[in-house]
Short mmCIF file of C-alpha atoms in Angstrom, two decimals:
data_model
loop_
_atom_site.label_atom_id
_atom_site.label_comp_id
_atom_site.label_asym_id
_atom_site.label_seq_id
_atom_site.Cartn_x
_atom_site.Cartn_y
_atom_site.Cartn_z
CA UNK C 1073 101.32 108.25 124.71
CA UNK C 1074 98.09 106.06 125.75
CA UNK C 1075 95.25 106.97 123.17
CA UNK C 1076 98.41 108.47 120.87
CA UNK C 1077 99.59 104.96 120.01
CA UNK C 1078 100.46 104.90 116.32
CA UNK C 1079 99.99 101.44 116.09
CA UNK C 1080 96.81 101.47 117.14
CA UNK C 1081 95.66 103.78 114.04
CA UNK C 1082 93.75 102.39 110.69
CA UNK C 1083 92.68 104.05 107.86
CA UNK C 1084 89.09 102.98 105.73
CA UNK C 1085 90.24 104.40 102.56
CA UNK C 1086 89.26 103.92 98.90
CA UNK C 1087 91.53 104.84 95.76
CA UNK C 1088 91.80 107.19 94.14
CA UNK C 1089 89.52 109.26 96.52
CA UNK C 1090 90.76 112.46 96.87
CA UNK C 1091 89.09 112.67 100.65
CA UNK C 1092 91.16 109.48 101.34
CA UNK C 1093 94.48 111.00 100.43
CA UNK C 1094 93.08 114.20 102.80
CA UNK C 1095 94.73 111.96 105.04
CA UNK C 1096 96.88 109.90 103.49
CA UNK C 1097 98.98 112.97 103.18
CA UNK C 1098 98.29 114.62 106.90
CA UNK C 1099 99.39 111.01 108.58
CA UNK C 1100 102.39 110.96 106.02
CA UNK C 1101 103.58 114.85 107.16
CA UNK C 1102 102.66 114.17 110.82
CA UNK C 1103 104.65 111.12 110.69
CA UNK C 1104 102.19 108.62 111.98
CA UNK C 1105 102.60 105.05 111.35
CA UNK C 1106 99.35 103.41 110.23
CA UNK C 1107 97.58 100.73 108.94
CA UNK C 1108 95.64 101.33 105.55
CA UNK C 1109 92.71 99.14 104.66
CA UNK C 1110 91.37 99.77 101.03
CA UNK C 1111 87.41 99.76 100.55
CA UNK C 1112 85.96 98.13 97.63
CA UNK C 1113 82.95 100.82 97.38
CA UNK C 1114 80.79 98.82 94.84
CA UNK C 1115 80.42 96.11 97.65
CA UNK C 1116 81.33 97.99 101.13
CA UNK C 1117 82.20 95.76 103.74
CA UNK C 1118 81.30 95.17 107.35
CA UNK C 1119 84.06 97.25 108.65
CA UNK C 1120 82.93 100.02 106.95
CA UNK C 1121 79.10 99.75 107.69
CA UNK C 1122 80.47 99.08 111.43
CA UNK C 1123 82.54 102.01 112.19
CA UNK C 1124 80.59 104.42 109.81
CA UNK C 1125 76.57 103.50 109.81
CA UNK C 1126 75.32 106.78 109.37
CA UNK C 1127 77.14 107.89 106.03
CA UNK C 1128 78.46 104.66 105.22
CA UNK C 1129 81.13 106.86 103.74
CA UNK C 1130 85.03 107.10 103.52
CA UNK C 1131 87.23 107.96 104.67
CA UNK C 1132 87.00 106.79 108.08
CA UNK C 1133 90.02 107.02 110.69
CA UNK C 1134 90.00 104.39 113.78
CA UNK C 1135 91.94 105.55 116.48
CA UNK C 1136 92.34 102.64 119.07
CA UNK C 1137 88.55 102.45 119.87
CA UNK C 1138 87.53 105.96 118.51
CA UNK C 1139 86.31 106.67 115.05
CA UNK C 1140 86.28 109.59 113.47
CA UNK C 1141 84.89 110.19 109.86
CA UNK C 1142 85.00 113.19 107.59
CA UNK C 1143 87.98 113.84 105.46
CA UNK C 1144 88.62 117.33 107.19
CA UNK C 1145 87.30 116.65 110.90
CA UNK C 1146 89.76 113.75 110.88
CA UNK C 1147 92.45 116.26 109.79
CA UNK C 1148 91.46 118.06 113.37
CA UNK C 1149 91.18 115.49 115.11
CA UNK C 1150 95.24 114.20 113.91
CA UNK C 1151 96.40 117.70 114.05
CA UNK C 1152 94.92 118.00 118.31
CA UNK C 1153 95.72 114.80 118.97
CA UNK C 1154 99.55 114.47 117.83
CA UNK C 1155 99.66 118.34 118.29
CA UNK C 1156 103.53 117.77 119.04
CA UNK C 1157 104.30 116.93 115.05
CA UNK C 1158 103.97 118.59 112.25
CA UNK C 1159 100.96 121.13 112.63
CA UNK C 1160 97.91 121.12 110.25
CA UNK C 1161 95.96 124.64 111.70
CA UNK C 1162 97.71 127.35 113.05
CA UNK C 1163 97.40 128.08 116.56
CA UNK C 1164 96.81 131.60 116.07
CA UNK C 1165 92.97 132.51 116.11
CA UNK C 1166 92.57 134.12 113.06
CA UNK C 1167 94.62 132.66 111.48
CA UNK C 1168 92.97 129.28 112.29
CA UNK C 1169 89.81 130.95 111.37
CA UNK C 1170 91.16 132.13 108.09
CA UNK C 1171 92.36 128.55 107.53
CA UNK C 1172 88.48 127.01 108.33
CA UNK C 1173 87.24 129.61 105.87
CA UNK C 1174 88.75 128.19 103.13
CA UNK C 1175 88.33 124.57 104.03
CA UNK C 1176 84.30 125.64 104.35
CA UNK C 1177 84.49 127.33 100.76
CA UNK C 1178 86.24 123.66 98.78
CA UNK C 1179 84.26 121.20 100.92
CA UNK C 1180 80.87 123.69 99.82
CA UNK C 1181 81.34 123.77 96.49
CA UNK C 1182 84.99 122.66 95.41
CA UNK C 1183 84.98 118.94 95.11
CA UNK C 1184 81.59 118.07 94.61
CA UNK C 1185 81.57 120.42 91.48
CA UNK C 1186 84.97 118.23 90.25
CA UNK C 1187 82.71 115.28 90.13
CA UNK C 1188 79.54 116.84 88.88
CA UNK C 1189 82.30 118.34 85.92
CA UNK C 1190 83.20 114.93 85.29
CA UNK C 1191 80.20 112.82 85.70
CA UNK C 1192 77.14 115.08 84.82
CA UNK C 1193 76.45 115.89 80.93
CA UNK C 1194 74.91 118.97 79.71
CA UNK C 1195 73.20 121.90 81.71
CA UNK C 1196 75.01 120.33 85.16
CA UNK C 1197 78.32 119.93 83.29
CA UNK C 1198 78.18 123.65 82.68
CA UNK C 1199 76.98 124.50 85.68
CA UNK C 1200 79.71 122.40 88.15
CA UNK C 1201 82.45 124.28 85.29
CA UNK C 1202 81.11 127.71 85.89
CA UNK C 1203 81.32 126.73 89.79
CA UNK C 1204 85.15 125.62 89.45
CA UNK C 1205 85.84 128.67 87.68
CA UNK C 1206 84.52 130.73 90.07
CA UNK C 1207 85.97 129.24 93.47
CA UNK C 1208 88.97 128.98 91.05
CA UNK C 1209 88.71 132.89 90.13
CA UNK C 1210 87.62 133.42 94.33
CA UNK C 1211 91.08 131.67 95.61
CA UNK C 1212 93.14 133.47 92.88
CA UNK C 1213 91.98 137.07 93.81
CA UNK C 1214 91.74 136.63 97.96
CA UNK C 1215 93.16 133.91 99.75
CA UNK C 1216 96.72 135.78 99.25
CA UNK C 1217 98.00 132.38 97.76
CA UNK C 1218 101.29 133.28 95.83
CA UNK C 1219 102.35 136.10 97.72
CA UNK C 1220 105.14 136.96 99.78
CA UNK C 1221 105.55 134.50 102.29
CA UNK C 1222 102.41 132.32 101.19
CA UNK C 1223 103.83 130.12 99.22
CA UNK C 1224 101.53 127.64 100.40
CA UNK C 1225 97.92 128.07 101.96
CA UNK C 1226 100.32 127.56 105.24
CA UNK C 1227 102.80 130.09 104.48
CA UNK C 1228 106.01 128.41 104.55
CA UNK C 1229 104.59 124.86 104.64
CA UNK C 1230 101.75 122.76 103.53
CA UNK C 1231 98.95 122.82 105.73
CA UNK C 1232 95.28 121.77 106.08
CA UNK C 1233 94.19 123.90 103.75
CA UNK C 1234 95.76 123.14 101.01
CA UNK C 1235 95.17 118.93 101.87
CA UNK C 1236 91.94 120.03 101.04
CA UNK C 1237 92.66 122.13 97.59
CA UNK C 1238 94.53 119.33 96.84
CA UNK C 1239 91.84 117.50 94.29
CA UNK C 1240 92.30 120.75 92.34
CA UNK C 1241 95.65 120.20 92.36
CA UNK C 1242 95.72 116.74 91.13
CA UNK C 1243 92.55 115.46 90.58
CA UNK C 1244 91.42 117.87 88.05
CA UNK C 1245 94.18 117.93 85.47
CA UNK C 1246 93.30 114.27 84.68
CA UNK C 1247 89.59 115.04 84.62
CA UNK C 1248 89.59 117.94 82.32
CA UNK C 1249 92.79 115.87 80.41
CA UNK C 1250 90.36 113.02 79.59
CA UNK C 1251 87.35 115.33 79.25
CA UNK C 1252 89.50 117.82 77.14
CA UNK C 1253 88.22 121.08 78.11
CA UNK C 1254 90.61 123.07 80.06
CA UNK C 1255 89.24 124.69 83.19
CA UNK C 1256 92.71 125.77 85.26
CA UNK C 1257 94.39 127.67 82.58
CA UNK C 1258 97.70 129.22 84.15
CA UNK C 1259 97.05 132.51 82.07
CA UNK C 1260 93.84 133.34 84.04
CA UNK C 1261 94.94 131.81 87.03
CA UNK C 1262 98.75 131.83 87.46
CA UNK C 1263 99.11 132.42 91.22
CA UNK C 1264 96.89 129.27 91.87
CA UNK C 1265 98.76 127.09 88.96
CA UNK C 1266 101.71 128.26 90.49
CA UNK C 1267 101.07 126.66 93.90
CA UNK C 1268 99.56 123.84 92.36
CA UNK C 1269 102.83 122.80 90.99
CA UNK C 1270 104.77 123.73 93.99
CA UNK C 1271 102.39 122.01 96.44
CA UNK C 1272 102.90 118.73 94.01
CA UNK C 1273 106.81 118.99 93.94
CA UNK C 1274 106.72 118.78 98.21
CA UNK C 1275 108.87 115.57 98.60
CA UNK C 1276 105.93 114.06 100.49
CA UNK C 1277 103.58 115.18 98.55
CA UNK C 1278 104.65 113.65 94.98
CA UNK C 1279 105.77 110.71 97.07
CA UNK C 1280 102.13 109.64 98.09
CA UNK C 1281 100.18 111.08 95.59
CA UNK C 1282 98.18 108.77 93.12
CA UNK C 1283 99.84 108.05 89.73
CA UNK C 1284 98.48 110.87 87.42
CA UNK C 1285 98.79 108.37 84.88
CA UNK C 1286 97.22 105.74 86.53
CA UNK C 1287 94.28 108.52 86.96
CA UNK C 1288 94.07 109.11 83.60
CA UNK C 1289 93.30 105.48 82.91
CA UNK C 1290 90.84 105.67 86.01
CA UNK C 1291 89.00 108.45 84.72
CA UNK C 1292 89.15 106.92 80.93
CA UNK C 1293 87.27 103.51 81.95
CA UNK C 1294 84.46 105.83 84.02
CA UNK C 1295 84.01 107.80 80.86
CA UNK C 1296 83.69 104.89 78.66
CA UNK C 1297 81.39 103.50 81.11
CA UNK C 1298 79.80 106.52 80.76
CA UNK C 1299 79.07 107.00 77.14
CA UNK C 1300 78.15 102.99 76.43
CA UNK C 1301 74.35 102.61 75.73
CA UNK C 1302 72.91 101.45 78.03
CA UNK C 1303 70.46 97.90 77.23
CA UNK C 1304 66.82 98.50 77.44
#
């Protein structure tokens, strides 16, 4: 296999990142072997400021001596270079385009507005909700999610797109839990609920994903950080 060698694959990863588990999960349903090293980002290491100086960002994929950073362009990268396994994109051209389209509307304005939800206060609170509900309301009414044969953004199967839904699968039922306001209500969105809960019951899905709980307790400590005055 050459360059393919699973052992010669590491992950720089941070928990509970949601871009880290991007591809967590892809290694885990390609079936690659590899080694996971977990980045302290209060005090980032060498390794990280070596193989990513630019961004000095996670998570970052080192592929015998190739390194590839970018949550979703190391999801390419796996799914063309074990291309054999379990496949990420489909290989049809619209459909792989279709696929992209989505992946460009949550990395726009899908994750970023989970954090600014959480960590903001006032007029950008509002505004990253009103965002969520609308890429929320967007995905509900046109990606075809929940209909026949789509049970998943892959059809069938789990694929790259919804890796990258996936912190609004998760993620965000401990934020708004610990924020208490509701945001995904099944009512107004029940196809995407739906496949929420399906796409969390996928044996190697719930297998890998973080501990909701121990999110809760995550989230919890950054909101009491949060809300302590701070010392003049």
């Amino acid at each position: 296999m050459g360059e393919g060698e699973e052992s010669s694959v590491k992950l720089i990863g941070a928990w509970p990142s949601p871009y880290s588990y991007r591809v967590i999960l892809a290694l885990k349903l390609k079936g690659i072997k590899y080694e996971y090293i977990n980045e302290n980002l209060h005090h980032k290491s060498e390794m990280l400021l070596k193989y990513n100086p630019i961004h000095k960002k996670i998570p970052v994929l080192v592929h015998g001596r190739k390194t590839i950073c970018e949550s979703m362009i190391i999801l390419e990268y796996i799914d063309e270079t074990w291309s054999e396994k379990y496949p990420l994109l489909p290989e049809d051209p619209y459909e792989k385009s279709s696929a992209r389209f989505w992946i460009k509307l949550i990395e726009e304005k899908g994750t970023s507005s989970l954090f600014n939800f959480f960590y903001k206060s006032a007029e950008e609170h509002e505004i990253a909700k009103k965002q969520l509900l609308e890429i929320l309301e967007t995905t509900e009414k046109h990606s075809g999610i929940g209909d026949e044969n789509k049970k998943f953004f892959g059809g069938d199967n789990v694929n790259a797109v919804d890796l990258a839904f996936s912190s609004l699968a998760h993620w965000l039922g401990a934020v708004e839990e610990v924020l208490g306001v509701k945001v995904l209500e099944a009512n107004n969105f029940p196809k995407f609920y739906e496949w929420t809960e399906r796409f969390k019951q996928v044996p190697v899905i719930k297998d890998d994903l973080p501990s909701y709980n121990e999110l809760l307790i995550f989230f919890k400590g950054i909101k009491e950080q949060l809300t302590q005055p701070r010392n003049e």
